[in-house]
Amino acid sequence: MNEVIAPEEVAQDLNPVIEKMALNEHEQVVFCHDKASGLKAIIAIHNTTLGPALGGTRMWNYKNETEALNDVLRLSRGMTFKASISGLNLGGGKAVIIGDSYTQKSEALFRRFGKFVDSLGGKYITAEDVGISPKDMEYVNMETNHVSGLPITLGGSGDPSPVTAYGVYMGMKAAAKEQFGKDSLEGLKVTVQGVGHVGETLVKHLTEEGAKVTISDINKERVQEVAKKYGTEVVEGDAIYDVDMDIYAPCALGATVNNDTIARLKCSIIAGAANNQLLDEKEHGMLLKNRDVLYAPDFLINAGGLINVYREVEGISQERAMELTENIYNTTLDIFKKAKTDDITTHQAALALAESRIASIAELKTRR
Ligand code: NAD
């Protein structure tokens, strides 16, 4: 038996957690621990006004619990706005499993995690995210039905990435329409950073339309393979930020739009799939606005995958999911218009739209 901790000490440790929850108005944060399987996880439910909180589970070797907590709080908040702006009846949630996804996975760990998800009674619906494979989700699914994005063979909606890529493509076309007066990408110079599941399909759409595409990826084999398949140029490492381009499409990591890169980027548009592209939403959103670089908000244009997963929750058809994803084009144009009219950044305009839908539905729910 471990040493018992004094209640005052527990309260002291909890205070910063409660403060962080309060900062962005998270509804519930669940800390999961299981000694036998080695599971350490956090489930964060940000907002369930519109529906159950849906968001993937990420397995990552976080330096410590604080880093994991910060990540899950930030990601779950983003899911609320992504669902809202896409018109879905879903709330925002996310889970993180603290551990090495190469060495610390086991059936018991994922089944135990599944039991924790199940204990929330459907308030949180999980899915795959970074570090998690379909096989892992199969184990989670053995203990709970509150799992989405499963392979088609298991009755799910399959890989969401092609739908995400299509939505990003729609958002990019809307940005071209706003910035250059026509939505054709033919002849435009587009740089895609990261040609994984989403990036490769985006490159396919772009090259089919006649854009001049340059790609980068830290995976050398993959970048050569994709370049050969679609006839693109390749750039290595950080040199991507100095390429002569019209559009920068971050499809690898978050936070690549920051003081250093904004000073270097020569593009007129930023539109990509990565989550949390702006290192600082306010500061870097404003810097882009001042430089007349049009930023297509990430959580708006990368929502195709979530829309696809929504098929499993609401039972909508694949055709309807594609229609909703195509509509990202119109919503993106609306956001640009609002940003101009209100003289705010495009990120602020997107947030305002997402928040206003949540507020109006919350008000509606108070009525009979
Ligand atoms: P992925 O892991 O399949 O692809 C990411 C690619 O980026 C990999 O090929 C990787 O080698 C490369 N990469 C990593 N670091 C890099 C760097 N510094 N420079 C260049 N390349 C680098 O992931 P994905 O599913 O294609 O998702 C791409 C991004 O979009 C992620 O940020 C993800 O969170 C986001 N996203 C994905 C979906 C989806 O449906 N898959 C939905 C919404 C958002």
mmCIF file of C-alpha atoms and ligand atoms in Angstrom:
data_model
loop_
_atom_site.group_PDB
_atom_site.id
_atom_site.type_symbol
_atom_site.label_atom_id
_atom_site.label_comp_id
_atom_site.label_asym_id
_atom_site.label_seq_id
_atom_site.Cartn_x
_atom_site.Cartn_y
_atom_site.Cartn_z
ATOM 1 C CA MET A 1 0.000 0.000 0.000
ATOM 2 C CA ASN A 2 1.347 3.447 -0.868
ATOM 3 C CA GLU A 3 1.607 6.254 1.608
ATOM 4 C CA VAL A 4 -1.668 8.132 2.192
ATOM 5 C CA ILE A 5 -1.539 11.782 1.063
ATOM 6 C CA ALA A 6 -2.972 14.462 3.337
ATOM 7 C CA PRO A 7 -6.232 16.068 2.026
ATOM 8 C CA GLU A 8 -4.666 19.583 2.081
ATOM 9 C CA GLU A 9 -1.864 18.364 -0.151
ATOM 10 C CA VAL A 10 -4.327 16.801 -2.611
ATOM 11 C CA ALA A 11 -6.294 20.064 -2.726
ATOM 12 C CA GLN A 12 -3.106 21.997 -3.450
ATOM 13 C CA ASP A 13 -2.177 19.659 -6.316
ATOM 14 C CA LEU A 14 -5.676 19.849 -7.727
ATOM 15 C CA ASN A 15 -5.965 23.633 -7.762
ATOM 16 C CA PRO A 16 -3.901 24.207 -10.940
ATOM 17 C CA VAL A 17 -5.890 21.459 -12.712
ATOM 18 C CA ILE A 18 -9.239 23.020 -11.783
ATOM 19 C CA GLU A 19 -7.909 26.445 -12.839
ATOM 20 C CA LYS A 20 -6.862 25.067 -16.219
ATOM 21 C CA MET A 21 -10.297 23.439 -16.648
ATOM 22 C CA ALA A 22 -12.033 26.690 -15.746
ATOM 23 C CA LEU A 23 -9.903 28.739 -18.143
ATOM 24 C CA ASN A 24 -11.562 27.288 -21.226
ATOM 25 C CA GLU A 25 -14.708 26.068 -19.480
ATOM 26 C CA HIS A 26 -14.094 22.321 -19.708
ATOM 27 C CA GLU A 27 -16.995 20.308 -18.332
ATOM 28 C CA GLN A 28 -15.173 17.231 -17.069
ATOM 29 C CA VAL A 29 -11.690 15.776 -16.929
ATOM 30 C CA VAL A 30 -11.214 12.122 -16.060
ATOM 31 C CA PHE A 31 -7.860 10.763 -14.895
ATOM 32 C CA CYS A 32 -7.555 7.041 -15.534
ATOM 33 C CA HIS A 33 -5.035 4.769 -13.867
ATOM 34 C CA ASP A 34 -4.588 1.011 -13.855
ATOM 35 C CA LYS A 35 -1.525 -0.499 -12.240
ATOM 36 C CA ALA A 36 -1.899 -4.001 -13.700
ATOM 37 C CA SER A 37 -1.904 -2.897 -17.361
ATOM 38 C CA GLY A 38 0.216 0.231 -16.827
ATOM 39 C CA LEU A 39 -2.535 2.464 -18.185
ATOM 40 C CA LYS A 40 -2.281 6.178 -17.486
ATOM 41 C CA ALA A 41 -4.776 8.234 -19.439
ATOM 42 C CA ILE A 42 -6.712 11.479 -19.331
ATOM 43 C CA ILE A 43 -10.114 12.007 -20.949
ATOM 44 C CA ALA A 44 -11.187 15.634 -21.368
ATOM 45 C CA ILE A 45 -14.763 16.605 -22.139
ATOM 46 C CA HIS A 46 -14.878 20.225 -23.184
ATOM 47 C CA ASN A 47 -18.498 20.917 -24.087
ATOM 48 C CA THR A 48 -21.537 18.694 -24.694
ATOM 49 C CA THR A 49 -24.149 21.345 -25.529
ATOM 50 C CA LEU A 50 -24.517 20.120 -29.100
ATOM 51 C CA GLY A 51 -24.143 16.394 -28.405
ATOM 52 C CA PRO A 52 -21.784 13.735 -27.097
ATOM 53 C CA ALA A 53 -18.129 14.776 -26.973
ATOM 54 C CA LEU A 54 -16.326 13.079 -29.846
ATOM 55 C CA GLY A 55 -12.577 13.097 -30.339
ATOM 56 C CA GLY A 56 -9.733 10.683 -30.863
ATOM 57 C CA THR A 57 -7.372 9.067 -28.408
ATOM 58 C CA ARG A 58 -3.710 9.951 -28.787
ATOM 59 C CA MET A 59 -0.886 7.791 -27.394
ATOM 60 C CA TRP A 60 2.236 9.829 -26.844
ATOM 61 C CA ASN A 61 5.376 9.666 -24.730
ATOM 62 C CA TYR A 62 4.655 12.904 -22.849
ATOM 63 C CA LYS A 63 7.466 14.271 -20.690
ATOM 64 C CA ASN A 64 5.111 14.420 -17.717
ATOM 65 C CA GLU A 65 1.431 14.503 -16.731
ATOM 66 C CA THR A 66 1.242 18.298 -17.023
ATOM 67 C CA GLU A 67 2.246 18.168 -20.680
ATOM 68 C CA ALA A 68 -0.370 15.459 -21.292
ATOM 69 C CA LEU A 69 -3.046 17.478 -19.483
ATOM 70 C CA ASN A 70 -2.273 20.629 -21.476
ATOM 71 C CA ASP A 71 -2.459 18.680 -24.719
ATOM 72 C CA VAL A 72 -5.773 16.983 -23.957
ATOM 73 C CA LEU A 73 -7.378 20.240 -22.776
ATOM 74 C CA ARG A 74 -6.252 22.104 -25.899
ATOM 75 C CA LEU A 75 -7.275 19.343 -28.297
ATOM 76 C CA SER A 76 -10.708 18.724 -26.740
ATOM 77 C CA ARG A 77 -11.541 22.445 -26.948
ATOM 78 C CA GLY A 78 -10.619 22.416 -30.642
ATOM 79 C CA MET A 79 -13.005 19.504 -31.227
ATOM 80 C CA THR A 80 -15.939 21.494 -29.802
ATOM 81 C CA PHE A 81 -15.402 24.293 -32.321
ATOM 82 C CA LYS A 82 -14.713 21.914 -35.209
ATOM 83 C CA ALA A 83 -18.014 20.089 -34.653
ATOM 84 C CA SER A 84 -19.953 23.290 -34.110
ATOM 85 C CA ILE A 85 -18.741 25.164 -37.178
ATOM 86 C CA SER A 86 -19.416 22.065 -39.298
ATOM 87 C CA GLY A 87 -23.055 22.033 -38.171
ATOM 88 C CA LEU A 88 -22.726 18.655 -36.433
ATOM 89 C CA ASN A 89 -24.610 17.687 -33.294
ATOM 90 C CA LEU A 90 -21.454 16.732 -31.462
ATOM 91 C CA GLY A 91 -19.528 18.134 -28.547
ATOM 92 C CA GLY A 92 -15.775 18.277 -28.098
ATOM 93 C CA GLY A 93 -13.646 15.726 -26.294
ATOM 94 C CA LYS A 94 -10.294 14.046 -26.560
ATOM 95 C CA ALA A 95 -8.251 11.437 -24.689
ATOM 96 C CA VAL A 96 -4.538 10.913 -24.241
ATOM 97 C CA ILE A 97 -2.752 7.774 -23.140
ATOM 98 C CA ILE A 98 0.620 8.545 -21.597
ATOM 99 C CA GLY A 99 3.198 6.083 -22.893
ATOM 100 C CA ASP A 100 5.394 4.910 -25.725
ATOM 101 C CA SER A 101 3.238 3.692 -28.591
ATOM 102 C CA TYR A 102 6.070 1.431 -29.812
ATOM 103 C CA THR A 103 6.802 -0.407 -26.565
ATOM 104 C CA GLN A 104 3.951 0.028 -24.096
ATOM 105 C CA LYS A 105 0.899 -1.205 -25.944
ATOM 106 C CA SER A 106 -1.031 -4.290 -24.858
ATOM 107 C CA GLU A 107 -4.507 -5.773 -25.214
ATOM 108 C CA ALA A 108 -5.101 -5.300 -21.484
ATOM 109 C CA LEU A 109 -4.137 -1.623 -21.594
ATOM 110 C CA PHE A 110 -6.583 -0.804 -24.404
ATOM 111 C CA ARG A 111 -9.384 -2.909 -22.928
ATOM 112 C CA ARG A 112 -8.927 -1.193 -19.581
ATOM 113 C CA PHE A 113 -9.047 2.149 -21.372
ATOM 114 C CA GLY A 114 -12.244 0.965 -23.106
ATOM 115 C CA LYS A 115 -13.804 0.291 -19.688
ATOM 116 C CA PHE A 116 -13.046 3.864 -18.618
ATOM 117 C CA VAL A 117 -14.631 5.212 -21.822
ATOM 118 C CA ASP A 118 -17.660 2.984 -21.212
ATOM 119 C CA SER A 119 -18.031 4.257 -17.653
ATOM 120 C CA LEU A 120 -18.876 7.679 -19.122
ATOM 121 C CA GLY A 121 -22.065 6.208 -20.594
ATOM 122 C CA GLY A 122 -21.718 7.690 -24.090
ATOM 123 C CA LYS A 123 -20.914 11.222 -23.008
ATOM 124 C CA TYR A 124 -17.516 10.692 -24.662
ATOM 125 C CA ILE A 125 -17.064 8.830 -27.958
ATOM 126 C CA THR A 126 -13.517 7.921 -28.842
ATOM 127 C CA ALA A 127 -11.690 7.326 -32.163
ATOM 128 C CA GLU A 128 -8.167 6.798 -33.494
ATOM 129 C CA ASP A 129 -5.571 9.547 -33.294
ATOM 130 C CA VAL A 130 -1.768 9.818 -33.372
ATOM 131 C CA GLY A 131 -0.046 6.657 -32.065
ATOM 132 C CA ILE A 132 -3.197 4.510 -32.188
ATOM 133 C CA SER A 133 -3.891 1.780 -34.764
ATOM 134 C CA PRO A 134 -7.145 0.121 -35.889
ATOM 135 C CA LYS A 135 -6.056 -2.981 -33.941
ATOM 136 C CA ASP A 136 -5.809 -0.941 -30.703
ATOM 137 C CA MET A 137 -9.305 0.437 -31.296
ATOM 138 C CA GLU A 138 -10.588 -3.088 -31.816
ATOM 139 C CA TYR A 139 -9.503 -3.855 -28.229
ATOM 140 C CA VAL A 140 -11.156 -0.657 -26.934
ATOM 141 C CA ASN A 141 -14.305 -1.663 -28.808
ATOM 142 C CA MET A 142 -14.380 -5.010 -26.938
ATOM 143 C CA GLU A 143 -15.247 -3.070 -23.772
ATOM 144 C CA THR A 144 -17.345 -0.192 -25.103
ATOM 145 C CA ASN A 145 -19.597 0.672 -28.025
ATOM 146 C CA HIS A 146 -18.624 4.315 -27.736
ATOM 147 C CA VAL A 147 -15.963 4.027 -30.445
ATOM 148 C CA SER A 148 -16.105 5.616 -33.906
ATOM 149 C CA GLY A 149 -13.990 5.654 -37.046
ATOM 150 C CA LEU A 150 -13.551 1.877 -37.038
ATOM 151 C CA PRO A 151 -12.499 0.040 -40.216
ATOM 152 C CA ILE A 152 -15.310 -0.731 -42.686
ATOM 153 C CA THR A 153 -14.823 -4.469 -42.010
ATOM 154 C CA LEU A 154 -15.828 -3.829 -38.390
ATOM 155 C CA GLY A 155 -18.906 -1.852 -39.381
ATOM 156 C CA GLY A 156 -17.242 1.557 -39.170
ATOM 157 C CA SER A 157 -16.815 4.388 -41.661
ATOM 158 C CA GLY A 158 -13.180 3.583 -42.469
ATOM 159 C CA ASP A 159 -10.176 5.872 -42.980
ATOM 160 C CA PRO A 160 -11.315 9.511 -42.606
ATOM 161 C CA SER A 161 -8.167 10.942 -44.255
ATOM 162 C CA PRO A 162 -9.401 11.157 -47.887
ATOM 163 C CA VAL A 163 -12.475 13.090 -46.694
ATOM 164 C CA THR A 164 -10.275 15.387 -44.606
ATOM 165 C CA ALA A 165 -8.108 16.028 -47.674
ATOM 166 C CA TYR A 166 -11.183 16.852 -49.766
ATOM 167 C CA GLY A 167 -12.352 19.393 -47.183
ATOM 168 C CA VAL A 168 -8.915 21.021 -47.085
ATOM 169 C CA TYR A 169 -8.985 21.213 -50.878
ATOM 170 C CA MET A 170 -12.415 22.927 -50.700
ATOM 171 C CA GLY A 171 -11.140 25.399 -48.088
ATOM 172 C CA MET A 172 -8.085 26.136 -50.224
ATOM 173 C CA LYS A 173 -10.250 26.827 -53.279
ATOM 174 C CA ALA A 174 -12.376 29.232 -51.232
ATOM 175 C CA ALA A 175 -9.201 31.017 -50.112
ATOM 176 C CA ALA A 176 -8.014 31.292 -53.734
ATOM 177 C CA LYS A 177 -11.405 32.759 -54.701
ATOM 178 C CA GLU A 178 -11.105 35.362 -51.950
ATOM 179 C CA GLN A 179 -7.472 36.240 -52.555
ATOM 180 C CA PHE A 180 -7.142 35.900 -56.347
ATOM 181 C CA GLY A 181 -10.747 36.279 -57.551
ATOM 182 C CA LYS A 182 -11.111 32.724 -58.934
ATOM 183 C CA ASP A 183 -11.239 29.375 -57.221
ATOM 184 C CA SER A 184 -9.229 27.437 -59.775
ATOM 185 C CA LEU A 185 -5.858 26.360 -58.416
ATOM 186 C CA GLU A 186 -4.450 25.819 -61.897
ATOM 187 C CA GLY A 187 -0.980 27.327 -62.188
ATOM 188 C CA LEU A 188 -0.778 28.299 -58.509
ATOM 189 C CA LYS A 189 2.343 27.302 -56.583
ATOM 190 C CA VAL A 190 1.319 25.159 -53.606
ATOM 191 C CA THR A 191 3.700 23.722 -51.007
ATOM 192 C CA VAL A 192 2.460 20.747 -49.000
ATOM 193 C CA GLN A 193 4.348 19.980 -45.781
ATOM 194 C CA GLY A 194 3.814 16.315 -44.864
ATOM 195 C CA VAL A 195 2.563 13.818 -47.403
ATOM 196 C CA GLY A 196 1.034 11.244 -45.081
ATOM 197 C CA HIS A 197 -2.564 10.048 -45.201
ATOM 198 C CA VAL A 198 -4.097 13.480 -45.754
ATOM 199 C CA GLY A 199 -1.184 15.210 -47.534
ATOM 200 C CA GLU A 200 -0.905 12.632 -50.303
ATOM 201 C CA THR A 201 -4.610 12.820 -51.230
ATOM 202 C CA LEU A 202 -4.408 16.602 -51.174
ATOM 203 C CA VAL A 203 -1.451 16.445 -53.591
ATOM 204 C CA LYS A 204 -3.577 14.239 -55.851
ATOM 205 C CA HIS A 205 -6.408 16.828 -55.980
ATOM 206 C CA LEU A 206 -3.935 19.662 -56.523
ATOM 207 C CA THR A 207 -1.953 18.045 -59.333
ATOM 208 C CA GLU A 208 -5.176 16.926 -61.051
ATOM 209 C CA GLU A 209 -6.245 20.576 -61.119
ATOM 210 C CA GLY A 210 -2.915 21.716 -62.555
ATOM 211 C CA ALA A 211 -1.353 23.364 -59.494
ATOM 212 C CA LYS A 212 2.469 23.478 -59.344
ATOM 213 C CA VAL A 213 3.131 21.427 -56.222
ATOM 214 C CA THR A 214 6.232 21.195 -54.028
ATOM 215 C CA ILE A 215 6.251 18.695 -51.167
ATOM 216 C CA SER A 216 8.310 17.919 -48.078
ATOM 217 C CA ASP A 217 8.328 15.071 -45.567
ATOM 218 C CA ILE A 218 10.813 13.867 -42.976
ATOM 219 C CA ASN A 219 10.197 10.358 -44.310
ATOM 220 C CA LYS A 220 12.623 10.343 -47.253
ATOM 221 C CA GLU A 221 11.268 7.216 -48.928
ATOM 222 C CA ARG A 222 7.707 8.449 -48.770
ATOM 223 C CA VAL A 223 8.486 11.894 -50.142
ATOM 224 C CA GLN A 224 10.279 10.398 -53.161
ATOM 225 C CA GLU A 225 7.458 7.931 -53.759
ATOM 226 C CA VAL A 226 4.767 10.653 -53.705
ATOM 227 C CA ALA A 227 6.903 13.021 -55.835
ATOM 228 C CA LYS A 228 7.341 10.345 -58.486
ATOM 229 C CA LYS A 229 3.662 9.373 -58.463
ATOM 230 C CA TYR A 230 2.336 12.923 -58.926
ATOM 231 C CA GLY A 231 5.303 14.653 -60.595
ATOM 232 C CA THR A 232 5.969 17.216 -57.852
ATOM 233 C CA GLU A 233 9.080 19.078 -56.728
ATOM 234 C CA VAL A 234 10.662 18.154 -53.374
ATOM 235 C CA VAL A 235 12.144 20.423 -50.742
ATOM 236 C CA GLU A 236 14.007 19.305 -47.637
ATOM 237 C CA GLY A 237 13.512 20.286 -44.007
ATOM 238 C CA ASP A 238 13.107 23.910 -42.978
ATOM 239 C CA ALA A 239 13.846 25.176 -46.504
ATOM 240 C CA ILE A 240 10.107 24.746 -47.104
ATOM 241 C CA TYR A 241 9.489 28.124 -45.450
ATOM 242 C CA ASP A 242 11.660 29.905 -48.038
ATOM 243 C CA VAL A 243 10.107 28.415 -51.175
ATOM 244 C CA ASP A 244 8.492 30.797 -53.654
ATOM 245 C CA MET A 245 4.820 29.864 -53.284
ATOM 246 C CA ASP A 246 1.254 31.153 -53.410
ATOM 247 C CA ILE A 247 -0.154 28.687 -50.878
ATOM 248 C CA TYR A 248 1.416 26.995 -47.861
ATOM 249 C CA ALA A 249 -0.414 23.804 -46.802
ATOM 250 C CA PRO A 250 0.764 22.474 -43.422
ATOM 251 C CA CYS A 251 -0.240 18.795 -43.295
ATOM 252 C CA ALA A 252 2.227 17.435 -40.752
ATOM 253 C CA LEU A 253 2.532 19.263 -37.455
ATOM 254 C CA GLY A 254 0.874 22.028 -35.481
ATOM 255 C CA ALA A 255 2.429 25.389 -34.505
ATOM 256 C CA THR A 256 4.387 25.788 -37.760
ATOM 257 C CA VAL A 257 2.968 29.290 -38.172
ATOM 258 C CA ASN A 258 4.984 31.374 -35.715
ATOM 259 C CA ASN A 259 7.214 34.449 -35.536
ATOM 260 C CA ASP A 260 10.100 32.746 -37.309
ATOM 261 C CA THR A 261 8.117 31.218 -40.170
ATOM 262 C CA ILE A 262 5.792 34.188 -40.754
ATOM 263 C CA ALA A 263 8.878 36.322 -41.368
ATOM 264 C CA ARG A 264 10.040 33.835 -44.000
ATOM 265 C CA LEU A 265 6.848 32.624 -45.705
ATOM 266 C CA LYS A 266 6.253 34.297 -49.075
ATOM 267 C CA CYS A 267 2.745 32.908 -49.570
ATOM 268 C CA SER A 268 -0.589 34.762 -49.851
ATOM 269 C CA ILE A 269 -2.635 31.880 -48.412
ATOM 270 C CA ILE A 270 -2.212 29.340 -45.612
ATOM 271 C CA ALA A 271 -4.586 26.375 -45.872
ATOM 272 C CA GLY A 272 -3.748 22.909 -44.589
ATOM 273 C CA ALA A 273 -4.840 19.895 -42.553
ATOM 274 C CA ALA A 274 -2.690 20.122 -39.420
ATOM 275 C CA ASN A 275 -4.429 20.970 -36.145
ATOM 276 C CA ASN A 276 -3.446 24.123 -34.229
ATOM 277 C CA GLN A 277 -1.324 25.597 -37.012
ATOM 278 C CA LEU A 278 -0.979 28.988 -35.314
ATOM 279 C CA LEU A 279 1.461 28.815 -32.399
ATOM 280 C CA ASP A 280 -0.494 31.643 -30.777
ATOM 281 C CA GLU A 281 -4.043 32.025 -32.125
ATOM 282 C CA LYS A 282 -4.329 35.748 -31.400
ATOM 283 C CA GLU A 283 -0.795 36.995 -32.029
ATOM 284 C CA HIS A 284 -0.062 34.994 -35.153
ATOM 285 C CA GLY A 285 -3.587 35.360 -36.547
ATOM 286 C CA MET A 286 -3.096 39.125 -36.306
ATOM 287 C CA LEU A 287 0.412 39.029 -37.805
ATOM 288 C CA LEU A 288 -0.950 37.181 -40.849
ATOM 289 C CA LYS A 289 -3.844 39.643 -41.186
ATOM 290 C CA ASN A 290 -1.440 42.597 -41.086
ATOM 291 C CA ARG A 291 0.687 41.011 -43.813
ATOM 292 C CA ASP A 292 -2.371 40.249 -45.966
ATOM 293 C CA VAL A 293 -1.770 36.506 -45.765
ATOM 294 C CA LEU A 294 -5.180 34.837 -45.866
ATOM 295 C CA TYR A 295 -5.434 32.073 -43.272
ATOM 296 C CA ALA A 296 -8.137 29.427 -43.761
ATOM 297 C CA PRO A 297 -8.863 28.349 -40.161
ATOM 298 C CA ASP A 298 -7.589 24.815 -39.555
ATOM 299 C CA PHE A 299 -10.497 23.526 -37.480
ATOM 300 C CA LEU A 300 -12.926 24.623 -40.196
ATOM 301 C CA ILE A 301 -11.207 23.217 -43.281
ATOM 302 C CA ASN A 302 -9.861 19.980 -41.733
ATOM 303 C CA ALA A 303 -13.281 18.880 -40.424
ATOM 304 C CA GLY A 304 -13.953 16.389 -43.252
ATOM 305 C CA GLY A 305 -12.673 13.459 -41.187
ATOM 306 C CA LEU A 306 -14.973 14.325 -38.299
ATOM 307 C CA ILE A 307 -17.883 14.735 -40.713
ATOM 308 C CA ASN A 308 -17.119 11.260 -42.079
ATOM 309 C CA VAL A 309 -17.048 9.744 -38.582
ATOM 310 C CA TYR A 310 -20.372 11.470 -37.855
ATOM 311 C CA ARG A 311 -21.938 8.975 -40.264
ATOM 312 C CA GLU A 312 -21.545 6.341 -37.540
ATOM 313 C CA VAL A 313 -23.104 8.506 -34.844
ATOM 314 C CA GLU A 314 -26.055 9.953 -36.754
ATOM 315 C CA GLY A 315 -26.406 7.327 -39.469
ATOM 316 C CA ILE A 316 -26.089 9.851 -42.335
ATOM 317 C CA SER A 317 -25.085 8.499 -45.755
ATOM 318 C CA GLN A 318 -21.652 8.748 -47.329
ATOM 319 C CA GLU A 319 -23.130 11.087 -49.959
ATOM 320 C CA ARG A 320 -24.451 13.426 -47.255
ATOM 321 C CA ALA A 321 -21.041 13.405 -45.536
ATOM 322 C CA MET A 322 -19.410 14.419 -48.825
ATOM 323 C CA GLU A 323 -22.015 17.168 -49.325
ATOM 324 C CA LEU A 324 -21.287 18.540 -45.858
ATOM 325 C CA THR A 325 -17.558 18.391 -46.583
ATOM 326 C CA GLU A 326 -18.025 20.185 -49.896
ATOM 327 C CA ASN A 327 -19.907 22.892 -48.008
ATOM 328 C CA ILE A 328 -16.625 23.787 -46.260
ATOM 329 C CA TYR A 329 -16.089 25.923 -49.383
ATOM 330 C CA ASN A 330 -19.141 28.104 -48.612
ATOM 331 C CA THR A 331 -18.493 28.312 -44.870
ATOM 332 C CA THR A 332 -14.889 29.358 -45.519
ATOM 333 C CA LEU A 333 -16.073 32.170 -47.802
ATOM 334 C CA ASP A 334 -18.585 33.263 -45.118
ATOM 335 C CA ILE A 335 -15.789 33.365 -42.551
ATOM 336 C CA PHE A 336 -13.597 35.533 -44.795
ATOM 337 C CA LYS A 337 -16.521 37.908 -45.274
ATOM 338 C CA LYS A 338 -17.204 38.120 -41.535
ATOM 339 C CA ALA A 339 -13.516 38.714 -40.788
ATOM 340 C CA LYS A 340 -13.473 41.595 -43.267
ATOM 341 C CA THR A 341 -16.739 43.156 -42.078
ATOM 342 C CA ASP A 342 -15.836 42.931 -38.385
ATOM 343 C CA ASP A 343 -12.151 43.747 -38.979
ATOM 344 C CA ILE A 344 -10.992 40.664 -37.049
ATOM 345 C CA THR A 345 -8.753 37.734 -37.928
ATOM 346 C CA THR A 346 -10.199 34.785 -39.829
ATOM 347 C CA HIS A 347 -9.478 32.584 -36.811
ATOM 348 C CA GLN A 348 -11.480 34.910 -34.566
ATOM 349 C CA ALA A 349 -14.316 34.959 -37.104
ATOM 350 C CA ALA A 350 -14.445 31.154 -37.208
ATOM 351 C CA LEU A 351 -14.395 30.916 -33.414
ATOM 352 C CA ALA A 352 -17.186 33.479 -33.149
ATOM 353 C CA LEU A 353 -19.382 31.504 -35.553
ATOM 354 C CA ALA A 354 -18.728 28.227 -33.694
ATOM 355 C CA GLU A 355 -19.402 29.827 -30.318
ATOM 356 C CA SER A 356 -22.593 31.548 -31.455
ATOM 357 C CA ARG A 357 -24.072 28.242 -32.659
ATOM 358 C CA ILE A 358 -23.327 26.633 -29.285
ATOM 359 C CA ALA A 359 -24.865 29.581 -27.429
ATOM 360 C CA SER A 360 -28.022 29.592 -29.548
ATOM 361 C CA ILE A 361 -28.549 25.829 -29.206
ATOM 362 C CA ALA A 362 -27.933 26.054 -25.438
ATOM 363 C CA GLU A 363 -30.670 28.708 -25.287
ATOM 364 C CA LEU A 364 -32.984 26.568 -27.430
ATOM 365 C CA LYS A 365 -32.539 23.637 -25.066
ATOM 366 C CA THR A 366 -33.834 25.678 -22.154
ATOM 367 C CA ARG A 367 -37.223 25.968 -23.917
ATOM 368 C CA ARG A 368 -39.977 23.348 -24.113
HETATM 369 P P1 NAD B 1 0.186 11.128 -41.073
HETATM 370 O O1 NAD B 1 0.910 10.733 -39.838
HETATM 371 O O2 NAD B 1 -0.364 10.079 -41.979
HETATM 372 O O3 NAD B 1 1.102 12.084 -41.972
HETATM 373 C C1 NAD B 1 1.909 13.057 -41.461
HETATM 374 C C2 NAD B 1 3.152 13.119 -42.338
HETATM 375 O O4 NAD B 1 3.934 14.242 -41.936
HETATM 376 C C3 NAD B 1 4.039 11.888 -42.218
HETATM 377 O O5 NAD B 1 4.340 11.389 -43.499
HETATM 378 C C4 NAD B 1 5.299 12.422 -41.499
HETATM 379 O O6 NAD B 1 6.480 11.755 -41.897
HETATM 380 C C5 NAD B 1 5.302 13.857 -41.940
HETATM 381 N N1 NAD B 1 6.040 14.767 -41.054
HETATM 382 C C6 NAD B 1 6.169 14.761 -39.707
HETATM 383 N N2 NAD B 1 6.937 15.777 -39.297
HETATM 384 C C7 NAD B 1 7.285 16.480 -40.409
HETATM 385 C C8 NAD B 1 8.053 17.656 -40.645
HETATM 386 N N3 NAD B 1 8.633 18.304 -39.661
HETATM 387 N N4 NAD B 1 8.192 18.069 -41.920
HETATM 388 C C9 NAD B 1 7.619 17.420 -42.946
HETATM 389 N N5 NAD B 1 6.874 16.296 -42.781
HETATM 390 C C10 NAD B 1 6.713 15.839 -41.538
HETATM 391 O O7 NAD B 1 -0.976 12.123 -40.577
HETATM 392 P P2 NAD B 1 -2.279 12.531 -41.371
HETATM 393 O O8 NAD B 1 -3.391 11.635 -40.955
HETATM 394 O O9 NAD B 1 -1.957 12.701 -42.805
HETATM 395 O O10 NAD B 1 -2.585 13.961 -40.724
HETATM 396 C C11 NAD B 1 -1.825 15.092 -41.077
HETATM 397 C C12 NAD B 1 -2.161 16.248 -40.151
HETATM 398 O O11 NAD B 1 -3.554 16.564 -40.270
HETATM 399 C C13 NAD B 1 -1.937 15.955 -38.672
HETATM 400 O O12 NAD B 1 -1.511 17.135 -38.042
HETATM 401 C C14 NAD B 1 -3.324 15.576 -38.160
HETATM 402 O O13 NAD B 1 -3.475 15.860 -36.781
HETATM 403 C C15 NAD B 1 -4.200 16.465 -39.008
HETATM 404 N N6 NAD B 1 -5.548 15.952 -39.229
HETATM 405 C C16 NAD B 1 -5.735 14.729 -39.785
HETATM 406 C C17 NAD B 1 -7.022 14.233 -40.001
HETATM 407 C C18 NAD B 1 -7.258 12.900 -40.640
HETATM 408 O O14 NAD B 1 -8.409 12.627 -41.050
HETATM 409 N N7 NAD B 1 -6.255 12.067 -40.779
HETATM 410 C C19 NAD B 1 -8.129 15.030 -39.635
HETATM 411 C C20 NAD B 1 -7.911 16.306 -39.088
HETATM 412 C C21 NAD B 1 -6.618 16.756 -38.882
#
